[in-house]
Coordinates of C-alpha atoms and ligand atoms in Angstrom, one line a residue:
M909 CA 49.0 46.6 60.8
E910 CA 46.1 47.7 58.6
E911 CA 44.6 44.9 56.6
K912 CA 43.1 46.9 53.7
I913 CA 46.1 46.8 51.4
P914 CA 47.3 43.4 50.1
Y915 CA 50.9 42.5 50.3
K916 CA 51.1 42.0 46.6
T917 CA 49.0 43.7 43.9
Y918 CA 48.8 41.8 40.7
L919 CA 47.6 43.1 37.4
A920 CA 45.8 40.6 35.1
E921 CA 47.6 39.6 31.9
N922 CA 45.2 41.8 29.9
E923 CA 46.0 44.8 32.1
I924 CA 49.7 44.9 31.0
P925 CA 50.1 48.3 29.2
T926 CA 49.8 47.9 25.4
Q927 CA 51.6 51.1 24.7
W928 CA 54.8 52.8 25.8
Y929 CA 54.8 56.4 26.9
N930 CA 57.1 59.1 25.5
V931 CA 57.4 61.9 28.0
R932 CA 59.1 64.2 25.4
A933 CA 55.6 64.8 23.9
D934 CA 54.6 66.5 27.2
M935 CA 57.9 68.4 27.8
K936 CA 58.0 72.1 27.0
T937 CA 61.7 72.1 26.7
K938 CA 62.7 69.1 24.7
P939 CA 65.9 67.3 25.4
A940 CA 68.7 68.6 23.1
P941 CA 69.3 66.4 20.0
L942 CA 72.3 64.1 19.6
I943 CA 75.1 65.8 17.7
N944 CA 77.5 64.4 15.1
P945 CA 80.9 65.3 16.4
G946 CA 82.2 65.5 12.9
T947 CA 79.7 68.1 11.6
G948 CA 78.7 69.8 14.9
K949 CA 75.1 69.4 13.6
P950 CA 72.2 67.3 14.9
L951 CA 72.6 63.7 13.9
T952 CA 70.4 62.7 10.9
L953 CA 68.6 59.4 10.4
E954 CA 71.0 58.8 7.4
E955 CA 73.9 59.1 9.8
M956 CA 72.2 57.0 12.5
N957 CA 71.0 54.1 10.3
P958 CA 74.5 52.5 9.6
I959 CA 75.0 52.3 13.4
F960 CA 71.6 51.7 15.0
C961 CA 68.4 49.9 13.9
E962 CA 66.2 52.1 11.7
E963 CA 62.9 51.8 13.6
L964 CA 64.6 52.6 16.8
N965 CA 66.2 55.7 15.3
K966 CA 62.8 57.0 14.4
M967 CA 61.7 56.5 18.0
E968 CA 64.9 58.1 19.2
I969 CA 64.3 61.4 17.5
D970 CA 60.5 61.5 17.9
N971 CA 59.6 64.3 20.3
D972 CA 55.9 64.3 19.4
T973 CA 54.4 60.9 19.5
K974 CA 53.1 60.4 23.0
W975 CA 52.2 56.7 22.8
F976 CA 53.8 53.9 20.9
D977 CA 52.0 50.6 20.4
I978 CA 53.9 47.7 21.9
P979 CA 54.2 45.1 19.0
T980 CA 52.2 42.0 19.7
E981 CA 55.3 39.8 19.6
V982 CA 56.9 41.9 22.3
L983 CA 53.8 42.0 24.4
E984 CA 53.6 38.2 24.2
F985 CA 57.2 37.9 25.3
Y986 CA 56.4 40.3 28.2
K987 CA 53.8 37.9 29.3
M988 CA 56.5 35.3 30.2
Y989 CA 57.6 37.5 33.1
R990 CA 55.2 40.4 33.4
P991 CA 53.3 42.0 34.9
S992 CA 55.5 42.2 38.0
P993 CA 53.5 42.6 41.2
L994 CA 53.6 45.8 43.3
T995 CA 54.5 44.7 46.8
R996 CA 53.8 46.5 50.0
A997 CA 57.0 46.3 52.2
Y998 CA 55.1 45.6 55.4
F999 CA 58.1 43.8 57.0
L1000 CA 60.6 46.6 56.2
E1001 CA 58.1 49.2 57.5
K1002 CA 57.8 47.3 60.7
A1003 CA 61.6 46.9 61.1
L1004 CA 62.0 50.7 60.6
D1005 CA 59.0 51.4 62.8
T1006 CA 57.9 54.0 60.3
P1007 CA 54.5 55.4 59.5
A1008 CA 55.5 55.5 55.8
H1009 CA 53.9 53.0 53.4
I1010 CA 56.5 51.5 51.2
Y1011 CA 55.7 49.8 47.9
Y1012 CA 58.2 48.2 45.6
K1013 CA 58.2 47.1 42.0
F1014 CA 60.5 44.2 41.6
E1015 CA 61.9 43.7 38.1
G1016 CA 64.3 40.9 39.0
N1017 CA 61.9 38.0 38.4
N1018 CA 63.3 36.8 35.1
T1019 CA 66.5 34.9 34.4
S1020 CA 68.4 37.9 33.3
G1021 CA 67.5 39.3 36.7
S1022 CA 66.7 42.9 35.9
H1023 CA 64.4 45.4 34.1
K1024 CA 66.8 45.4 31.1
L1025 CA 64.8 42.6 29.4
N1026 CA 61.9 45.1 28.8
S1027 CA 64.0 47.0 26.3
A1028 CA 66.2 44.1 25.1
I1029 CA 63.2 42.2 23.6
A1030 CA 61.9 45.4 22.1
Q1031 CA 65.2 46.2 20.4
A1032 CA 66.0 42.7 19.3
Y1033 CA 62.5 42.5 17.8
V1034 CA 63.2 45.6 15.7
A1035 CA 66.6 44.2 14.6
K1036 CA 65.0 41.0 13.5
K1037 CA 62.3 42.8 11.6
Q1038 CA 65.0 44.8 9.8
G1039 CA 66.5 41.5 8.6
L1040 CA 69.8 41.8 10.5
K1041 CA 72.0 38.9 11.3
G1042 CA 72.9 40.1 14.7
V1043 CA 73.6 42.9 17.2
T1044 CA 76.6 44.1 19.2
T1045 CA 76.5 45.7 22.6
E1046 CA 78.4 46.5 25.7
T1047 CA 77.6 45.3 29.2
G1048 CA 78.7 46.7 32.5
A1049 CA 77.6 44.5 35.4
G1050 CA 76.3 42.0 32.9
Q1051 CA 72.6 42.5 33.2
W1052 CA 72.1 44.1 29.9
G1053 CA 74.2 41.6 28.1
T1054 CA 72.3 38.8 29.7
A1055 CA 69.0 40.4 28.9
L1056 CA 70.0 40.9 25.2
S1057 CA 71.3 37.4 25.0
M1058 CA 68.0 36.0 26.1
A1059 CA 66.1 38.2 23.7
C1060 CA 68.4 37.3 20.8
A1061 CA 68.2 33.6 21.5
F1062 CA 64.4 33.9 21.5
L1063 CA 64.4 35.5 18.1
G1064 CA 67.3 33.7 16.5
L1065 CA 69.7 36.6 16.3
D1066 CA 73.5 36.6 16.8
C1067 CA 74.6 38.6 19.9
N1068 CA 78.2 39.9 20.5
V1069 CA 78.7 41.4 23.9
Y1070 CA 81.7 43.5 25.1
M1071 CA 81.8 43.1 28.8
V1072 CA 83.6 45.6 31.1
K1073 CA 86.7 43.7 32.2
C1074 CA 86.3 44.0 36.0
S1075 CA 82.8 42.6 35.7
Y1076 CA 84.0 39.8 33.4
E1077 CA 86.4 38.8 36.1
Q1078 CA 84.1 39.4 39.1
K1079 CA 81.0 37.8 37.5
P1080 CA 82.0 34.7 35.6
F1081 CA 78.5 33.2 36.1
R1082 CA 76.8 36.0 34.2
R1083 CA 79.2 35.4 31.4
E1084 CA 78.1 31.8 31.3
V1085 CA 74.5 32.7 31.3
M1086 CA 75.1 34.8 28.2
R1087 CA 77.1 32.0 26.5
T1088 CA 74.3 29.6 27.4
Y1089 CA 71.9 31.8 25.5
G1090 CA 74.4 31.7 22.6
A1091 CA 76.1 35.1 22.9
T1092 CA 79.8 35.7 22.3
V1093 CA 81.4 37.6 25.2
T1094 CA 84.6 39.6 25.0
P1095 CA 86.3 41.3 28.0
S1096 CA 86.7 45.0 27.3
P1097 CA 89.0 46.8 26.6
S1098 CA 90.2 44.1 24.2
E1099 CA 92.7 43.6 21.4
T1100 CA 89.8 42.8 19.0
T1101 CA 89.1 46.4 18.0
A1102 CA 91.2 49.4 17.1
V1103 CA 89.7 51.5 19.8
G1104 CA 90.3 48.8 22.4
R1105 CA 93.9 48.5 21.4
K1106 CA 94.3 52.3 21.7
I1107 CA 92.6 52.4 25.2
L1108 CA 94.9 49.6 26.3
A1109 CA 97.9 51.4 25.1
E1110 CA 96.9 54.6 26.9
H1111 CA 95.7 53.0 30.1
P1112 CA 97.6 49.7 30.6
G1113 CA 96.0 47.4 33.1
T1114 CA 92.7 49.3 33.1
T1115 CA 89.7 47.4 34.5
G1116 CA 87.6 49.0 31.8
S1117 CA 84.4 51.0 31.9
L1118 CA 81.1 51.2 30.1
G1119 CA 82.4 54.0 28.0
C1120 CA 85.3 51.8 26.7
A1121 CA 83.0 48.9 26.0
I1122 CA 80.5 51.1 24.1
S1123 CA 83.4 52.3 21.8
E1124 CA 84.4 48.7 21.1
A1125 CA 80.8 47.5 20.4
V1126 CA 80.1 50.3 18.0
E1127 CA 83.3 49.6 16.1
A1128 CA 82.4 45.9 15.9
A1129 CA 78.9 46.7 14.6
V1130 CA 79.9 49.2 11.9
S1131 CA 82.7 46.9 10.6
K1132 CA 80.5 43.8 10.2
E1133 CA 77.9 43.3 7.5
G1134 CA 74.3 42.8 8.8
Y1135 CA 75.0 44.0 12.3
R1136 CA 73.9 47.0 14.3
Y1137 CA 74.8 48.3 17.7
V1138 CA 72.2 48.4 20.5
L1139 CA 72.4 50.1 23.9
G1140 CA 70.7 49.1 27.1
S1141 CA 70.3 52.5 28.7
V1142 CA 70.7 56.3 28.3
L1143 CA 69.0 56.5 24.9
N1144 CA 65.4 58.0 24.6
Q1145 CA 64.1 54.7 23.0
V1146 CA 65.2 52.7 26.1
L1147 CA 63.4 55.0 28.5
I1148 CA 60.3 54.6 26.3
H1149 CA 60.5 50.8 26.5
Q1150 CA 61.0 50.9 30.2
T1151 CA 57.8 52.9 30.8
V1152 CA 56.0 49.6 31.0
I1153 CA 57.3 49.6 34.6
G1154 CA 55.8 53.0 35.6
L1155 CA 52.6 52.4 33.7
E1156 CA 52.1 49.1 35.5
V1157 CA 52.8 50.9 38.8
Q1158 CA 50.2 53.5 38.0
A1159 CA 47.6 50.8 37.1
A1160 CA 48.3 48.9 40.4
L1161 CA 48.1 52.0 42.5
K1162 CA 44.8 52.9 40.8
K1163 CA 43.5 49.5 41.7
L1164 CA 44.5 50.1 45.3
G1165 CA 43.2 53.6 45.4
V1166 CA 46.6 54.8 46.6
K1167 CA 48.3 58.0 45.5
A1168 CA 52.1 57.9 45.5
D1169 CA 53.9 60.8 47.3
T1170 CA 57.5 59.9 46.7
I1171 CA 59.0 57.8 43.9
I1172 CA 62.6 56.6 44.3
G1173 CA 64.9 54.9 41.7
C1174 CA 68.6 54.3 41.2
A1175 CA 70.2 56.1 38.3
G1176 CA 73.0 54.7 36.1
G1177 CA 72.1 55.7 32.6
G1178 CA 68.6 56.5 33.7
S1179 CA 66.5 53.8 32.0
N1180 CA 64.8 52.3 35.0
L1181 CA 64.2 55.6 36.7
G1182 CA 63.0 57.1 33.5
G1183 CA 60.7 54.1 32.9
L1184 CA 59.3 54.2 36.5
A1185 CA 59.1 57.9 36.9
T1186 CA 58.3 59.5 33.5
P1187 CA 54.6 58.4 33.5
F1188 CA 54.3 60.2 36.8
I1189 CA 56.4 63.2 35.6
G1190 CA 54.0 63.4 32.6
E1191 CA 51.2 64.0 35.1
M1192 CA 53.3 66.7 36.7
L1193 CA 54.0 68.3 33.3
R1194 CA 50.3 68.3 32.4
G1195 CA 49.5 69.8 35.8
E1196 CA 47.4 66.8 36.9
A1197 CA 49.4 65.8 40.0
D1198 CA 52.5 66.4 42.0
Y1199 CA 55.1 63.9 43.1
R1200 CA 58.5 64.0 44.8
I1201 CA 60.9 62.0 42.7
I1202 CA 64.4 61.0 43.8
A1203 CA 67.2 59.7 41.7
V1204 CA 69.9 57.9 43.6
E1205 CA 73.4 57.5 42.3
P1206 CA 76.7 56.1 43.7
A1207 CA 79.0 58.7 45.4
S1208 CA 81.8 57.1 43.3
C1209 CA 80.0 58.1 40.0
P1210 CA 77.9 61.1 40.8
S1211 CA 76.7 62.3 37.4
F1212 CA 73.6 64.3 38.6
T1213 CA 74.9 65.6 41.8
R1214 CA 78.5 66.6 40.8
G1215 CA 78.4 66.4 37.0
K1216 CA 78.0 69.2 34.4
F1217 CA 75.0 69.6 32.0
A1218 CA 76.9 69.7 28.8
Y1219 CA 77.4 68.0 25.4
D1220 CA 79.7 65.1 25.8
F1221 CA 80.7 61.8 24.2
C1222 CA 78.8 58.7 25.4
D1223 CA 82.0 56.6 25.2
T1224 CA 85.6 56.8 26.2
G1225 CA 86.9 56.3 22.6
K1226 CA 84.9 59.3 21.4
I1227 CA 83.4 57.6 18.4
C1228 CA 79.8 57.9 19.5
P1229 CA 77.5 60.9 18.9
L1230 CA 77.5 63.8 21.4
A1231 CA 74.6 63.9 23.9
K1232 CA 73.6 66.8 26.1
M1233 CA 73.5 65.3 29.5
Y1234 CA 74.7 65.5 33.1
T1235 CA 78.2 64.1 32.7
L1236 CA 81.4 63.5 34.6
G1237 CA 83.3 63.7 31.3
S1238 CA 83.8 60.8 28.9
Q1239 CA 87.4 60.4 30.1
F1240 CA 86.3 59.9 33.7
I1241 CA 86.8 56.2 34.7
P1242 CA 84.9 55.5 37.9
S1243 CA 86.5 53.4 40.6
A1244 CA 85.7 49.7 40.4
S1245 CA 82.6 49.8 42.6
H1246 CA 80.3 46.9 43.1
A1247 CA 77.4 48.5 41.3
G1248 CA 78.7 48.0 37.8
G1249 CA 75.3 49.0 36.3
L1250 CA 75.7 52.5 37.8
R1251 CA 79.3 53.1 36.6
F1252 CA 78.6 55.3 33.6
H1253 CA 79.9 58.9 33.3
G1254 CA 76.8 60.3 31.6
M1255 CA 73.0 60.3 32.1
S1256 CA 69.9 60.0 29.9
P1257 CA 69.3 63.3 27.9
I1258 CA 65.6 63.1 28.8
L1259 CA 66.2 62.8 32.5
S1260 CA 69.0 65.4 32.3
Q1261 CA 66.7 68.0 30.9
L1262 CA 63.9 67.1 33.4
Y1263 CA 66.4 67.4 36.2
H1264 CA 67.7 70.7 34.9
D1265 CA 64.1 71.9 34.8
G1266 CA 63.6 70.9 38.4
L1267 CA 61.2 68.1 38.0
F1268 CA 63.1 65.8 40.4
E1269 CA 65.9 65.7 42.8
A1270 CA 69.1 63.6 43.1
R1271 CA 71.3 62.3 45.8
A1272 CA 74.5 60.3 46.0
V1273 CA 75.0 57.5 48.4
E1274 CA 78.1 55.6 49.6
Q1275 CA 78.7 51.9 48.8
T1276 CA 78.9 50.6 52.4
S1277 CA 75.7 52.3 53.4
V1278 CA 74.0 50.9 50.3
F1279 CA 75.0 47.3 51.3
E1280 CA 73.8 48.0 54.9
A1281 CA 70.4 48.9 53.3
A1282 CA 70.5 45.9 51.0
T1283 CA 71.1 43.6 54.0
L1284 CA 68.2 45.0 56.0
F1285 CA 65.9 44.6 52.9
A1286 CA 67.0 41.0 52.3
R1287 CA 66.4 40.1 56.0
T1288 CA 63.0 41.7 56.1
E1289 CA 61.5 41.4 52.6
G1290 CA 63.3 38.2 51.6
I1291 CA 64.6 39.4 48.3
L1292 CA 68.4 39.6 47.8
P1293 CA 68.6 42.9 45.9
A1294 CA 71.1 43.9 43.2
P1295 CA 73.7 46.5 44.4
E1296 CA 72.3 49.0 41.9
S1297 CA 68.8 48.6 43.2
S1298 CA 70.1 48.9 46.7
H1299 CA 71.0 52.5 46.1
A1300 CA 67.3 53.2 45.8
I1301 CA 66.6 51.1 48.9
R1302 CA 69.1 53.2 50.9
A1303 CA 67.2 56.4 50.0
T1304 CA 63.9 54.8 50.6
I1305 CA 65.0 53.7 54.1
D1306 CA 66.3 57.3 54.8
E1307 CA 63.0 58.8 53.6
A1308 CA 61.0 56.3 55.7
L1309 CA 63.1 57.2 58.8
K1310 CA 62.4 60.9 58.1
C1311 CA 58.7 60.1 58.1
K1312 CA 59.2 58.5 61.5
E1313 CA 60.5 61.8 62.8
T1314 CA 57.7 63.9 61.3
G1315 CA 55.0 61.3 61.8
E1316 CA 53.9 61.5 58.1
A1317 CA 52.4 58.4 56.5
K1318 CA 53.8 59.0 53.1
N1319 CA 53.4 56.6 50.2
I1320 CA 56.8 55.7 48.9
V1321 CA 57.3 53.8 45.7
L1322 CA 60.6 52.1 45.3
G1323 CA 61.9 50.8 41.9
L1324 CA 63.6 47.5 42.8
T1325 CA 65.4 46.9 39.5
G1326 CA 67.0 43.5 40.0
T1327 CA 68.3 40.5 41.9
G1328 CA 71.7 40.3 43.6
Y1329 CA 72.3 36.6 42.9
F1330 CA 75.2 37.3 40.6
D1331 CA 76.6 40.0 42.9
L1332 CA 77.8 37.7 45.7
V1333 CA 81.4 38.8 45.3
A1334 CA 80.2 42.2 46.4
Y1335 CA 78.2 40.8 49.3
E1336 CA 81.2 38.8 50.2
K1337 CA 83.4 41.9 50.4
Y1338 CA 80.7 43.7 52.5
N1339 CA 80.2 40.7 54.8
S1340 CA 84.0 40.4 55.3
H1341 CA 84.3 44.1 56.0
E1342 CA 86.6 44.5 53.0
M1343 CA 84.4 47.1 51.2
G1344 CA 85.5 50.7 50.9
D1345 CA 83.9 53.9 49.9
Y1346 CA 85.7 55.7 47.1
I1347 CA 84.6 59.3 46.3
P1348 CA 86.3 61.1 43.5
T1349 CA 88.1 64.4 44.5
D1350 CA 87.2 67.7 42.9
E1351 CA 90.6 67.7 41.1
E1352 CA 89.8 64.3 39.5
L1353 CA 86.5 65.6 38.3
E1354 CA 88.0 68.9 37.0
Q1355 CA 90.5 66.8 35.0
A1356 CA 87.8 65.0 33.2
F1357 CA 85.6 68.2 32.8
A1358 CA 88.6 69.9 31.1
Q1359 CA 88.3 67.4 28.3
L1360 CA 84.7 68.0 27.6
P1361 CA 84.2 68.7 23.8
K1362 CA 83.7 72.4 22.9
V1363 CA 80.2 72.5 21.3
Ligands
LIG2392 C1 71.6 48.4 34.6 C2 70.9 48.4 35.9 C3 70.7 49.6 36.6 C4 71.1 50.9 36.1 O1 70.7 51.2 34.8 P1 69.6 52.3 34.5 O2 69.7 52.5 33.0 O3 70.0 53.6 35.2 O4 68.4 51.8 34.9 C5 70.0 49.5 37.8 N1 69.7 48.3 38.3 C6 70.0 47.1 37.7 C7 69.6 45.8 38.4 C8 70.6 47.1 36.5 O5 70.8 46.0 35.9

């Protein structure tokens, strides 16, 4: 084992990035704008402002500003749990007997347990500055709801969370963390909104999906005075906030004098992967460097690898704007897999355009192979990873094993997005050999594609 590279590389507090990066400024083909399904035209700020926070809307449509200053208050909050170290996975490398060098960036060292807090505090800060009473949102696995609850509690904002029903039932402890931070949590679909009642009538007994919960949270926001809707992934603004991850990785690698070859992240709505990878993709777009970037998604919800690049609704209830993205169709309800944070039918428009332009590759992996990888990671590196993050671990292990065949000592950077402490029902299923691999058939996908809006 060479001794040169430390196990953990820490940045000093004053080395936390003070600006977020907007990759759109470096993209030749900009992502397509959000479209108002009513008018068929790009969504205007006037149309966005009743639903979302004003400052966030400006960021959302800004294709030109390359760097956004991180507000001092947000930077100070970041200092409670950032910078996160970049860790060399020596023990995993040894177990795999690979010449590859694996580095991981762990974002699970805060109570909410994932990277989502990076955007939650940024969005809650803007809502507070706008003088709002509170925000509404959806949560899938519960990480985003937890993160937003923490941020809202810190700033004294009310927080209403619509939680996908299967997660609400599988993860009662996450719900209690949210309630401890003062949030109201409603299982979705619910009877509390018109769109929830409609979905329940059409799909009785449904375990819900992110798409359903988004519809309910949007309806709740626009029907209450002083509330706006906030979203934890997919949107351009969220990718921008999450670039604090990739910028920290760049700073740490620079300290080490290491150049990354391969960068691997899981992809649900695209925020962690976008945050980790777009600072590197920016270098590629500017012709400064080259990287291999791999998005890893569940075989049960394969937006990049089997989806269509088309305008689609972001929600099941079809009340949200249309986004041009890789999508399985807003009517596609993925099977109740154990990686709730990856159960979304669509994908970030920024990442969708970059993928379409060939800047990175994607692969889909099956649930049981993901938990096999998670188990090896836990046993070697000590961290119990979130099921979502473990998709990226699976691909990292596969790449490291390929290096073993070719003898290449590649530098692989793994985005380890969160902790699995709240996912023990999933680990229980895996450990008891009760976990299956559900892969949608082409017919199922065609059914959902047939309902894509005609734009
Ligand atoms: C939400 C979540 C994801 C997936 O969301 P992205 O927006 O694609 O990053 C991945 N890992 C964890 C731990 C999450 O909470």
